[in-house]
CSV table of C-alpha atoms in Angstrom, one decimal:
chain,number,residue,atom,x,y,z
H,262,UNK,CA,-67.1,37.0,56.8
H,263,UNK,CA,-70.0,36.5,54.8
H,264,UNK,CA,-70.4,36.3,51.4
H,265,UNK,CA,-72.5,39.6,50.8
H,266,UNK,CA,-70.2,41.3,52.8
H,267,UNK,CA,-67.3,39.5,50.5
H,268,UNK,CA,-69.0,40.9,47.4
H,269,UNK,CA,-69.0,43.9,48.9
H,270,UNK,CA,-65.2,44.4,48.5
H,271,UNK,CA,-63.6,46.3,46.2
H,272,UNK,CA,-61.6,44.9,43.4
H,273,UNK,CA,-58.6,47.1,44.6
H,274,UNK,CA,-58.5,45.9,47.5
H,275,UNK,CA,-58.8,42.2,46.8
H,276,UNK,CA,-55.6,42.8,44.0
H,277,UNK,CA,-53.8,44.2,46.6
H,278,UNK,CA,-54.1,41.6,49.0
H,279,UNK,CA,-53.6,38.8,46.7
H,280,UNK,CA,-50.9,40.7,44.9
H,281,UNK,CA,-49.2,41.5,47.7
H,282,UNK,CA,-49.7,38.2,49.8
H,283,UNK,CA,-48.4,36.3,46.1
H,284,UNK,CA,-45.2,38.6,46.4
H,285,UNK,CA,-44.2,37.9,50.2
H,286,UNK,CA,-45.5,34.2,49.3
H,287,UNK,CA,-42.4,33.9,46.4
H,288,UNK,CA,-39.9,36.5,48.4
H,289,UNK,CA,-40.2,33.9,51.7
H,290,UNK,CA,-40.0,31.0,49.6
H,291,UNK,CA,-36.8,32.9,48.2
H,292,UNK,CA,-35.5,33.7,51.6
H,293,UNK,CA,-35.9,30.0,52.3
H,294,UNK,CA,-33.8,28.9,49.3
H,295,UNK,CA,-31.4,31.4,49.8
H,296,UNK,CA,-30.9,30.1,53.3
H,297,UNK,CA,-30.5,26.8,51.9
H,298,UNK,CA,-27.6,27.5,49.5
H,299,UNK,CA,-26.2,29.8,52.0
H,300,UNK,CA,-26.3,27.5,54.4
H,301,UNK,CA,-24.8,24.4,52.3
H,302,UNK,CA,-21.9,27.2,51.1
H,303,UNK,CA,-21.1,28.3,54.4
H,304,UNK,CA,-20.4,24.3,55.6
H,305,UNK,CA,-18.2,24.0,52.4
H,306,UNK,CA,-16.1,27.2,53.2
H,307,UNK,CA,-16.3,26.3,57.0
H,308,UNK,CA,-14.8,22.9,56.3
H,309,UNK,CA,-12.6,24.3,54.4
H,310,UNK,CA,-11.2,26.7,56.6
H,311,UNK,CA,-11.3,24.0,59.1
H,312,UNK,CA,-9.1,21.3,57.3
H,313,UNK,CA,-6.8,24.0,56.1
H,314,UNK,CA,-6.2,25.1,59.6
H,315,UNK,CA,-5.9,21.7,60.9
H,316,UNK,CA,-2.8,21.3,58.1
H,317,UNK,CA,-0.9,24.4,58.6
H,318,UNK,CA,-1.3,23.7,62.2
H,319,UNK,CA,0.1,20.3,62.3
H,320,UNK,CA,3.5,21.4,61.5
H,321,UNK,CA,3.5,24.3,64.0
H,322,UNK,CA,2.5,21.9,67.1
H,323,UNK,CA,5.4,19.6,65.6
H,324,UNK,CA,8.4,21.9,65.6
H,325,UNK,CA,7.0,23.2,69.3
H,326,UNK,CA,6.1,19.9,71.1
H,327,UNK,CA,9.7,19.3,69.7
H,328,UNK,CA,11.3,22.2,71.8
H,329,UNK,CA,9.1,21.6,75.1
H,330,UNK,CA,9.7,19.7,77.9
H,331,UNK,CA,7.8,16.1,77.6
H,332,UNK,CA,6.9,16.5,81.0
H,333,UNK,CA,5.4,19.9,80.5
H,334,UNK,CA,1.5,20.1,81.7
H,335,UNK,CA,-0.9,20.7,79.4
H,336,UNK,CA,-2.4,23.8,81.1
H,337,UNK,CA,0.7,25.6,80.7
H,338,UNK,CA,-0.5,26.9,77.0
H,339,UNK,CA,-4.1,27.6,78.7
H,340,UNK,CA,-2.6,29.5,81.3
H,341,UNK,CA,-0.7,31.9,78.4
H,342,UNK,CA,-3.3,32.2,76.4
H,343,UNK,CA,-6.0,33.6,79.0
H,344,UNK,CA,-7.4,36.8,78.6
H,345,UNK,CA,-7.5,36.5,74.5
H,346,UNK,CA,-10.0,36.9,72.4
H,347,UNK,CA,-12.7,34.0,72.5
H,348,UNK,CA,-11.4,31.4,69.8
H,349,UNK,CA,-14.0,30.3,67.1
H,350,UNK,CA,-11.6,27.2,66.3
H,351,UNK,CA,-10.2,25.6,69.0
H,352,UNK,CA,-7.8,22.9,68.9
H,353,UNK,CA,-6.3,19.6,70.8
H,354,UNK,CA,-3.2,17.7,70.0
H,355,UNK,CA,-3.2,14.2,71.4
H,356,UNK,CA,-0.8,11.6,71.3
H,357,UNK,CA,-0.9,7.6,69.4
H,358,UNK,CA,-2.6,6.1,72.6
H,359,UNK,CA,-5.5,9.4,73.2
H,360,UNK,CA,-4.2,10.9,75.6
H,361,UNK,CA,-4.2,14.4,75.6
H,362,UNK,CA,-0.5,16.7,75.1
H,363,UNK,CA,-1.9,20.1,74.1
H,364,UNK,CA,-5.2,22.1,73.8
H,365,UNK,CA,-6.3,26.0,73.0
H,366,UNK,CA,-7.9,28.1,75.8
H,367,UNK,CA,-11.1,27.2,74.8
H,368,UNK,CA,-11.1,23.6,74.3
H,369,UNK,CA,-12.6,21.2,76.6
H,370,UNK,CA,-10.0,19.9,78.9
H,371,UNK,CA,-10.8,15.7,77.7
H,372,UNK,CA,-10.8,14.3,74.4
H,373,UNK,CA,-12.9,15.0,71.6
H,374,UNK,CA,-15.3,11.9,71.1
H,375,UNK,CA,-13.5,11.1,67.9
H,376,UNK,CA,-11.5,8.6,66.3
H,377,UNK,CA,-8.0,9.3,65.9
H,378,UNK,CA,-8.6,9.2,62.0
H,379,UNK,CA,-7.8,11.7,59.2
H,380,UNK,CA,-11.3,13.6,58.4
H,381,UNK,CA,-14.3,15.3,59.7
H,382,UNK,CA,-16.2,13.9,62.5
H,383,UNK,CA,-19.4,15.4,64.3
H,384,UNK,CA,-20.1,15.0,68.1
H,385,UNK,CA,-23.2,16.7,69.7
H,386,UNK,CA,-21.5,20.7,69.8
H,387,UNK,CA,-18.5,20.6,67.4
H,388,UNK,CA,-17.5,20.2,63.5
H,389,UNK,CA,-14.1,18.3,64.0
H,390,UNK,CA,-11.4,18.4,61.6
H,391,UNK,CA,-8.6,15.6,62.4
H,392,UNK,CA,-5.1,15.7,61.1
H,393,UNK,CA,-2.1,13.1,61.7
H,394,UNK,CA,1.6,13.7,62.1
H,395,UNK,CA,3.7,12.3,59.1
H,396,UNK,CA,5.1,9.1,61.0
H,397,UNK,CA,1.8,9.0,63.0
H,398,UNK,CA,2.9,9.5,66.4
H,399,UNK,CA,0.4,13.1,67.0
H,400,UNK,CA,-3.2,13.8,65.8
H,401,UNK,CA,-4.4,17.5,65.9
H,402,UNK,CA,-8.0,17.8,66.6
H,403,UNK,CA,-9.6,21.4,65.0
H,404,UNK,CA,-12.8,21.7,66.2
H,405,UNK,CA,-16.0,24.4,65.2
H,406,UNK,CA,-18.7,24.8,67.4
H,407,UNK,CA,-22.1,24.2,65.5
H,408,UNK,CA,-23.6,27.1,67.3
H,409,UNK,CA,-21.7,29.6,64.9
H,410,UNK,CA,-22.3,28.2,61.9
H,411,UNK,CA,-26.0,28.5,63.3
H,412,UNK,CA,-25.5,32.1,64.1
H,413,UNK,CA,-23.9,33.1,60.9
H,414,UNK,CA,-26.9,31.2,58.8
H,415,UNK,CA,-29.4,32.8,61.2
H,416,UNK,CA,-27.8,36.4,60.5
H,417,UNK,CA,-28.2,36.0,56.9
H,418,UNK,CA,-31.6,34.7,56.8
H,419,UNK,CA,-32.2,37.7,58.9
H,420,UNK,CA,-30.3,39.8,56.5
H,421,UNK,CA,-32.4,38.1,53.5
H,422,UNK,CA,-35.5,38.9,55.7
H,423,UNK,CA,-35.2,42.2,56.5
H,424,UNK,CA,-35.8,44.1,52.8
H,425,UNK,CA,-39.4,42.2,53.3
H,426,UNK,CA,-39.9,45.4,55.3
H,427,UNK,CA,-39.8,47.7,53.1
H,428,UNK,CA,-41.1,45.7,50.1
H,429,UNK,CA,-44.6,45.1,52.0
H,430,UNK,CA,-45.7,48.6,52.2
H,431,UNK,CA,-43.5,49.4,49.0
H,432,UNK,CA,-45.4,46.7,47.1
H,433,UNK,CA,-49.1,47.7,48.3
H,434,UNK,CA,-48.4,51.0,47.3
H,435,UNK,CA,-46.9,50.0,43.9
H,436,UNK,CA,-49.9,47.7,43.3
H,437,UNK,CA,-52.5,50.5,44.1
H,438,UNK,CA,-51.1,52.7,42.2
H,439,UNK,CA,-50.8,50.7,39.1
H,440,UNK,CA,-54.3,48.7,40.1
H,441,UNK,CA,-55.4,52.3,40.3
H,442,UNK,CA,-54.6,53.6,36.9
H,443,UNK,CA,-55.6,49.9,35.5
H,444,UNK,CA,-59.1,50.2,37.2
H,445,UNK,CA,-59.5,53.7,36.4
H,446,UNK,CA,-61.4,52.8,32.9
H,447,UNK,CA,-63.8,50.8,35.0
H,448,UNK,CA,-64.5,53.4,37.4
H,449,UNK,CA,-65.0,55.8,35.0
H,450,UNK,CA,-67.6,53.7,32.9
H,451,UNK,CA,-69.3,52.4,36.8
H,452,UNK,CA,-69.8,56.7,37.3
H,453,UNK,CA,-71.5,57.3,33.5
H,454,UNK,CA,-73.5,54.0,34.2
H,455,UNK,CA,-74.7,55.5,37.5
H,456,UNK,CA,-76.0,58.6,35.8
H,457,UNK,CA,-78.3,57.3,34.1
H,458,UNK,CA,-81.7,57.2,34.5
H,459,UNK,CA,-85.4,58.5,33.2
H,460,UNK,CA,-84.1,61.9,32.7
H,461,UNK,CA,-80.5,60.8,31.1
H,462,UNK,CA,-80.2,57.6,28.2
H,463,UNK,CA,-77.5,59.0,26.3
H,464,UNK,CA,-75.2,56.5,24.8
H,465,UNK,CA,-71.9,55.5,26.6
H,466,UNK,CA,-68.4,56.7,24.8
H,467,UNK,CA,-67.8,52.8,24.6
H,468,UNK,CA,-64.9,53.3,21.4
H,469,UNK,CA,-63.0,55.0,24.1
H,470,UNK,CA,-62.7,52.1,26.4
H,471,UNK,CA,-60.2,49.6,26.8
H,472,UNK,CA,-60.7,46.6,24.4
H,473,UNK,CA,-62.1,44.2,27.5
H,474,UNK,CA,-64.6,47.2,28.3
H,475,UNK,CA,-65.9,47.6,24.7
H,476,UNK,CA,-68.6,44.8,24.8
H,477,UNK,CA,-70.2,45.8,28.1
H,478,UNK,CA,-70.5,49.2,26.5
H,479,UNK,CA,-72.2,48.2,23.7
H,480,UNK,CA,-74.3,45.8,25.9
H,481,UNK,CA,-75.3,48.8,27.8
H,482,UNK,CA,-75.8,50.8,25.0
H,483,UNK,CA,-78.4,48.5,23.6
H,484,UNK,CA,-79.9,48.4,26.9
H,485,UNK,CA,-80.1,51.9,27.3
H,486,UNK,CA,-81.6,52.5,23.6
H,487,UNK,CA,-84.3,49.6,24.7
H,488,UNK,CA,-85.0,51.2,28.1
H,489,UNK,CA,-85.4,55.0,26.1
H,490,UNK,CA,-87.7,53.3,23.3
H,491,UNK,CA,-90.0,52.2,26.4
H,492,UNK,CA,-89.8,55.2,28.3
H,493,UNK,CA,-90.3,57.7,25.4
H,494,UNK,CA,-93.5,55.5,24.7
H,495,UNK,CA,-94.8,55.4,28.3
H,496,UNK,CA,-94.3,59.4,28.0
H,497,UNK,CA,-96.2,59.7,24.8
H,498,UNK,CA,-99.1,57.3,25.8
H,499,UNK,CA,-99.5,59.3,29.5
H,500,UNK,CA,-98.9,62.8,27.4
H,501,UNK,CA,-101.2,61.6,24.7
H,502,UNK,CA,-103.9,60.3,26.8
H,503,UNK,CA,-104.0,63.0,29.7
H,504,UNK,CA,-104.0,65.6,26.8
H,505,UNK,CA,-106.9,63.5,25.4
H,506,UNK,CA,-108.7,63.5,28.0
H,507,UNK,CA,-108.5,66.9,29.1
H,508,UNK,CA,-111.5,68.2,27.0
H,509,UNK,CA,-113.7,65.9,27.2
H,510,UNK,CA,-113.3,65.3,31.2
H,511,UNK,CA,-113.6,69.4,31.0
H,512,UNK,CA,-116.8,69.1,28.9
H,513,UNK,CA,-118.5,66.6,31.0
H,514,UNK,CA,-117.2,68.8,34.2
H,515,UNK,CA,-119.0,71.6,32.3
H,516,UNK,CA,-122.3,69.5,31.4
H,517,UNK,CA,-122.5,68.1,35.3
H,518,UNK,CA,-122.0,71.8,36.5
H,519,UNK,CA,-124.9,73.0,34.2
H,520,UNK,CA,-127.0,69.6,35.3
H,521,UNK,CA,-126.7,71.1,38.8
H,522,UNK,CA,-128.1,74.1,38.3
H,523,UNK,CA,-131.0,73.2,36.1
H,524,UNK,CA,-132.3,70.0,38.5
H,525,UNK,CA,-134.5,70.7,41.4
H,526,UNK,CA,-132.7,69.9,45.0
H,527,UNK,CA,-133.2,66.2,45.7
H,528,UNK,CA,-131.3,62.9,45.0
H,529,UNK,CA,-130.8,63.7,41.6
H,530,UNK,CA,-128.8,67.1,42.5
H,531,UNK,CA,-126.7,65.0,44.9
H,532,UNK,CA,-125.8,62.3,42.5
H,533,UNK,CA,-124.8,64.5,40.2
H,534,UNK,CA,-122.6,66.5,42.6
H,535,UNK,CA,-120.7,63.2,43.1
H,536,UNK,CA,-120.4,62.9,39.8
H,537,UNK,CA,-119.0,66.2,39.6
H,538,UNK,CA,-116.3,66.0,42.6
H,539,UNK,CA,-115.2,62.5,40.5
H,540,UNK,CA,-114.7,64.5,37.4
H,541,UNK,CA,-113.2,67.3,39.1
H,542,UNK,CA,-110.9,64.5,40.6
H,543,UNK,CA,-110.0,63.0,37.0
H,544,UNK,CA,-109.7,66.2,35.5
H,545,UNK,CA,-106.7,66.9,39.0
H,546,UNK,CA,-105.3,63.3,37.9
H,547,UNK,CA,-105.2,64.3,34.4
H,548,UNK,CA,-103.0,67.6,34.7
H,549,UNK,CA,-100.9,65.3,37.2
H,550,UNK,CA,-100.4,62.6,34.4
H,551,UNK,CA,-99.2,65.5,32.3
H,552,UNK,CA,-96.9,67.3,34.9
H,553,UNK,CA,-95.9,63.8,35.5
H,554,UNK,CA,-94.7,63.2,31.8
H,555,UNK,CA,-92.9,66.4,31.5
H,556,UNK,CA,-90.5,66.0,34.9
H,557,UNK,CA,-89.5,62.3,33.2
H,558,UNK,CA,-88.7,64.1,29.8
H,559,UNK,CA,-86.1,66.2,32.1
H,560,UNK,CA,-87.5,69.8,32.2
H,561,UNK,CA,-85.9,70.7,35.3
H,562,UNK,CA,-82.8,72.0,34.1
H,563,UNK,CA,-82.7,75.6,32.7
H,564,UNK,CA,-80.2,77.3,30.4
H,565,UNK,CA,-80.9,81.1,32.1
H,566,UNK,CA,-80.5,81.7,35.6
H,567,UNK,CA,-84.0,82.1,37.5
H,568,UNK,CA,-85.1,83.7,40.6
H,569,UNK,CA,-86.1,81.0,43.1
H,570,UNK,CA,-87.6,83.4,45.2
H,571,UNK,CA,-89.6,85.5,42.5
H,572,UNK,CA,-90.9,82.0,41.4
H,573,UNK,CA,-92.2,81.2,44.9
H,574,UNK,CA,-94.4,84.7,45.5
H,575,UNK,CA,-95.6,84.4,42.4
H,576,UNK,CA,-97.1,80.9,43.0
H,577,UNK,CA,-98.3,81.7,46.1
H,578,UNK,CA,-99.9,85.0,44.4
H,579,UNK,CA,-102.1,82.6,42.2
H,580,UNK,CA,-103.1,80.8,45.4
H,581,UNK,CA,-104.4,84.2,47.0
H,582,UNK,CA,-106.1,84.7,44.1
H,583,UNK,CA,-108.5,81.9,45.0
H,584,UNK,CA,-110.9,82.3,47.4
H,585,UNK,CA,-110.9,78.5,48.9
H,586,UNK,CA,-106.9,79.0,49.7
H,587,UNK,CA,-106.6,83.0,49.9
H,588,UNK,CA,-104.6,83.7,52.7
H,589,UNK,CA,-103.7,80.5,53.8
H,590,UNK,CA,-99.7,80.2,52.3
H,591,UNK,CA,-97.2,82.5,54.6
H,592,UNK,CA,-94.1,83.4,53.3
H,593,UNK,CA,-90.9,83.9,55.5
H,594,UNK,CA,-88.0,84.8,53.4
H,595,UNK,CA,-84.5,85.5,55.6
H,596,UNK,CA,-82.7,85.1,52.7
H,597,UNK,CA,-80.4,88.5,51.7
H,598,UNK,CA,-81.4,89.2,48.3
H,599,UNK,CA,-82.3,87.1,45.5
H,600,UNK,CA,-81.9,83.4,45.0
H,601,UNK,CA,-80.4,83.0,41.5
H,602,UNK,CA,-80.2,79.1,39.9
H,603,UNK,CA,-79.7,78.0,36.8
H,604,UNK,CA,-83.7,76.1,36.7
H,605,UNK,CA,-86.6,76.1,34.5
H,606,UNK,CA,-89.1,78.6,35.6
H,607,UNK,CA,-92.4,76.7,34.8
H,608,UNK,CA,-90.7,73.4,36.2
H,609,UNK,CA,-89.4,74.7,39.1
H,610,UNK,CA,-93.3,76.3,39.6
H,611,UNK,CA,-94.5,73.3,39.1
H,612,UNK,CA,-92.7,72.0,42.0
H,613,UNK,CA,-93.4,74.4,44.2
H,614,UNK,CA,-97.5,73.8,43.4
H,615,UNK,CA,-97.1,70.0,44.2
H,616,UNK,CA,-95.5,70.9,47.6
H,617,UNK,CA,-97.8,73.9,48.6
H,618,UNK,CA,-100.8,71.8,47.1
H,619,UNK,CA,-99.8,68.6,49.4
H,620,UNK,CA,-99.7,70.7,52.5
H,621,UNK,CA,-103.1,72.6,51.8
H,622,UNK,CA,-104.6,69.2,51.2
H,623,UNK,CA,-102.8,66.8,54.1
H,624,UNK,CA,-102.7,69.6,56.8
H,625,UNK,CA,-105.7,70.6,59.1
H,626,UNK,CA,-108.3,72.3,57.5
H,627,UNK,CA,-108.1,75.9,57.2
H,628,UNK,CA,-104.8,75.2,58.6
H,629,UNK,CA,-101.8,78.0,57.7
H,630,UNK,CA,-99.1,76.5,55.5
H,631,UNK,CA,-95.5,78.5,56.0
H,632,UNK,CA,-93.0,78.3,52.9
H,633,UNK,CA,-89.7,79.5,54.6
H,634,UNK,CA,-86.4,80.8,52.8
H,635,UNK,CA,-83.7,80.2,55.3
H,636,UNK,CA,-80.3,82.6,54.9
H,637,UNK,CA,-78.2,79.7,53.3
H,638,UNK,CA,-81.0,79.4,50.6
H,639,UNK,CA,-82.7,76.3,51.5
H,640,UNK,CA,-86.2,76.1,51.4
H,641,UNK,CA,-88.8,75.0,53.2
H,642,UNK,CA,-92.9,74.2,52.8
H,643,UNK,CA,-94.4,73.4,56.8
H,644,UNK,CA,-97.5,72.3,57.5
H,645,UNK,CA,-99.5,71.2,60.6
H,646,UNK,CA,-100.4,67.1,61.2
H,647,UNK,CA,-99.7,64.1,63.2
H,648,UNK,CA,-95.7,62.8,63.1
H,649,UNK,CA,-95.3,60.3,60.2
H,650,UNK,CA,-92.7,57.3,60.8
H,651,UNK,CA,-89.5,57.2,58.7
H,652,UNK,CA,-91.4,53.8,56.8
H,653,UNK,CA,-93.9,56.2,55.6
H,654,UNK,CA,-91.7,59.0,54.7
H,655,UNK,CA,-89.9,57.2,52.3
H,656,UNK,CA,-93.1,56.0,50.6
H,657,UNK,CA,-94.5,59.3,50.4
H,658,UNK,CA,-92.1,59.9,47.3
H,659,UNK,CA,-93.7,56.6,45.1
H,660,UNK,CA,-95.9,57.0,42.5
H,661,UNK,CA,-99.4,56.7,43.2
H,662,UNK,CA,-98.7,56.7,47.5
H,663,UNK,CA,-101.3,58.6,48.7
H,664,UNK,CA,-100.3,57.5,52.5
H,665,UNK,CA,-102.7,57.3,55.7
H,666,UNK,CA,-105.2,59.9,54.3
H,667,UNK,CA,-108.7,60.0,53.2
H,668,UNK,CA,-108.0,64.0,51.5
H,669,UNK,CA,-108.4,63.5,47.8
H,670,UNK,CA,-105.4,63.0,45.9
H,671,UNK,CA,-103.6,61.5,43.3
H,672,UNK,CA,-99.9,60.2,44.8
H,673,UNK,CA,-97.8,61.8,42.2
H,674,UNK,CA,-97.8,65.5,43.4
H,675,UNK,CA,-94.2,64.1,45.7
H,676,UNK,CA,-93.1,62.3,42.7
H,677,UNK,CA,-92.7,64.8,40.7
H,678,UNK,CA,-91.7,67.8,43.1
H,679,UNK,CA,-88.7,65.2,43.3
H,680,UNK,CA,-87.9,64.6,39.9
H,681,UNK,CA,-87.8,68.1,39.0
H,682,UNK,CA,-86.4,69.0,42.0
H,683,UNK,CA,-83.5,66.0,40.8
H,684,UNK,CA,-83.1,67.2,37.9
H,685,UNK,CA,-82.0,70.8,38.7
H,686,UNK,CA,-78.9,69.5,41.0
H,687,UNK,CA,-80.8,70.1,44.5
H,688,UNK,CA,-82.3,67.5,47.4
H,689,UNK,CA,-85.7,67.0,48.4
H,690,UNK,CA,-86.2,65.9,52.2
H,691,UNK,CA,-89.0,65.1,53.6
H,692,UNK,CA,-88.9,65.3,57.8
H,693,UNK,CA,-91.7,64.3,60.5
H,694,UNK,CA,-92.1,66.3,62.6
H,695,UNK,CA,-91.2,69.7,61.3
H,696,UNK,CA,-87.7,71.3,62.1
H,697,UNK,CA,-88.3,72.7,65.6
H,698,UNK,CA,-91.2,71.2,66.2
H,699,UNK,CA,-92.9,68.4,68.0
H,700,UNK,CA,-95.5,67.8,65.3
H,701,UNK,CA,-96.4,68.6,61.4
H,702,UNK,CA,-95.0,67.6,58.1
H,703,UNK,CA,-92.1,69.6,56.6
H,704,UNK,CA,-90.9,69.1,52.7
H,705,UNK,CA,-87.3,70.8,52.1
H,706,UNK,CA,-85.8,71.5,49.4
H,707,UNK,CA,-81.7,72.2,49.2
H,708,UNK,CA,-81.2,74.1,45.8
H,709,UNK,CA,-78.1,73.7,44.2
H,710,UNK,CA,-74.9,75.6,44.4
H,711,UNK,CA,-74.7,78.7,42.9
């Protein structure tokens, strides 16, 4: 795993896994001391048992060795005692010189591997207890197979292991739930960072967060009062100076216009009619600057509820009002009655201009541009052209982008359609080719919910 995709991880889920891992980490290492003292405790009451057996048995084999007959065979008592239950101690009585006089079912027909000594000796398979007769003339061996003092530790490690189960998934959902309501503070102050932007700088609540939080607050807090001194005087200077400039670009529009008309037809005519397209041009970048300044000072969002659809005919009413576009915006509206949203008329018109403006101007000439109102309320501004790649779609939306065009222009007319559209709640998508089409340039806007 790399380490971007590392830093990618939530914090849950890395407190989870550690928290979790940490508590099956200390629960096995308690398993494996509580097998240990098991283990050690269960050899002490074993040899116990064992010696204690081996010295009420002594005096039993005495009294019955006593009444057999000496020449009795050995595999008498095996013989009686077939068909019980298997034994878990088994047992041999020899005499002074080893050789064997008695022995339980289960016991190996030779000799324990032992001395004939009082105490515990090990061979390979068995825990042997050994016990003499009071004038030394007998030894009883009592023997326990290792194998079930392996079984009965194995069974309660298993039994020590088996709660690890249920504490796995009961501890990962413990820790996420606590994690979660620990977190929660941080999630909360990660979503009112994350609304922030040109249109929002409002201070963070940072007295209400947790003592750790506090200084990131405030550090944000300065950053956002920093950030909103800039940006309010990046607003004034563009509103200042494209309000500034509007008369006197209009007065020397006005001047050129009248220089026209008064100079004979020559070079003179034509230099000044350059001079007029590039003030006409200024004068377009000017309004933009202005529009421009207004969508970052959050206009968008209105107070009363609007007609979208009322908005939209009338801007497309001033466009048939002038002769160079007259005709040339069709209107399809499926939608079943009106299209109420809580927007700003003028802003929302504003919008709409930039988007009907960019497809009059980027389409083919004297090409038709269709605004379409679909039934679910979405709407959408089509126009004709060659299919733009996904690279240049999303650049069509920066400042100042004019794109693969020579049709005059100024780059914002996308940038702000998108921050007003923003800043009422909806989406503004921008698809090549057009919805149903092979070709042409569609700009959609989804409005917000009702």
């Amino acid at each position: 795993m790399t380490r971007k995709s590392l830093n990618r991880t939530s914090i849950t889920r890395r407190l989870i896994a550690a928290l979790t891992g940490t508590v099956v980490l200390f629960w096995l290492m308690a398993v494996g001391i509580g097998v240990y003292v098991v283990n050690k405790e269960l050899s002490e009451t074993f040899d116990g048992a064992l010696q204690e057996t081996a010295q009420r048995l002594m005096p039993l084999v005495v009294d019955d060795l006593a009444d057999r007959d000496p020449a009795a065979d050995p595999q008498i008592l095996e013989n009686m005692e077939r068909g019980l239950n298997k034994e878990y101690l088994t047992y041999q009585v020899l005499d002074a010189t080893g050789k064997l006089i008695l022995h339980s079912h289960d016991a190996p027909k030779t000799p324990y591997d032992v001395p004939l000594k009082i105490g515990f000796h090990n061979t390979p398979q068995y825990r042997i207890y050994t016990e003499s007769s009071s004038n030394g003339s007998l030894f009883l061996h009592v023997a326990d197979a290792f194998k079930n003092r392996r079984e009965a530790s194995r069974e309660s490690g298993v039994a020590l292991l088996w709660p690890l189960l249920v504490l796995i998934p009961g501890s990962i959902v413990a820790i996420w739930f606590i994690v979660g309501r620990s977190l929660r503070p941080i999630d909360r102050l990660r979503s009112e960072i994350a609304t922030k932007d040109g249109g929002n700088m409002a201070p963070l609540e940072s007295e209400t967060l947790p003592r750790e939080l506090r200084p990131i607050g405030r550090s944000v807090n300065l950053l956002l009062g920093r950030l909103r001194s800039a940006l309010e005087a990046e607003r004034e200077f563009t509103a200042n100076s494209a309000h500034e400039l509007r008369t006197p670009i209009a007065g020397a529009l006005a001047q050129t216009q009248r220089l026209i008309a008064e100079l004979p037809k020559g070079p003179l005519t034509e230099r000044a009619a350059r001079i007029e397209i590039s003030l006409s041009n200024l004068g377009r970048l000017a309004e933009k600057l202005l529009q421009l300044s207004r969508a970052q000072a959050g206009i968008g969002t209105g107070d009363k509820p609007a007609d979208l659809i009322a908005i939209i005919e009338t801007v497309i009413g001033d466009y048939d009002r002038d002769s160079g576009t007259a005709g040339r915006i069709l209107l399809e509206n499926q939608a079943d009655g009106k299209l109420i949203r809580n927007v700003d008329i003028d802003a929302f018109a504003i919008a709409m201009r930039n988007l009907i403006e960019n497809a009059l101007i980027h389409g083919p000439t004297d090409d038709e541009v269709t605004v379409r109102i679909d039934r679910a309320g979405t709407i959408r501004i089509l126009n004709g052209g060659h299919v733009l790649s996904q690279e240049e779609l999303a650049d069509l939306k920066k400042r100042f982008w004019r794109g693969k065009t020579k049709a005059a222009g100024s780059g914002l007319g996308l940038a702000i359609a998108e921050r007003i559209v923003a800043q009422i709640g909806g989406r503004l998508d921008l698809l090549s080719p057009a919805t149903d089409q092979v070709d042409g340039f569609e700009a959609r806007i989804t409005p917000p919910e009702a």
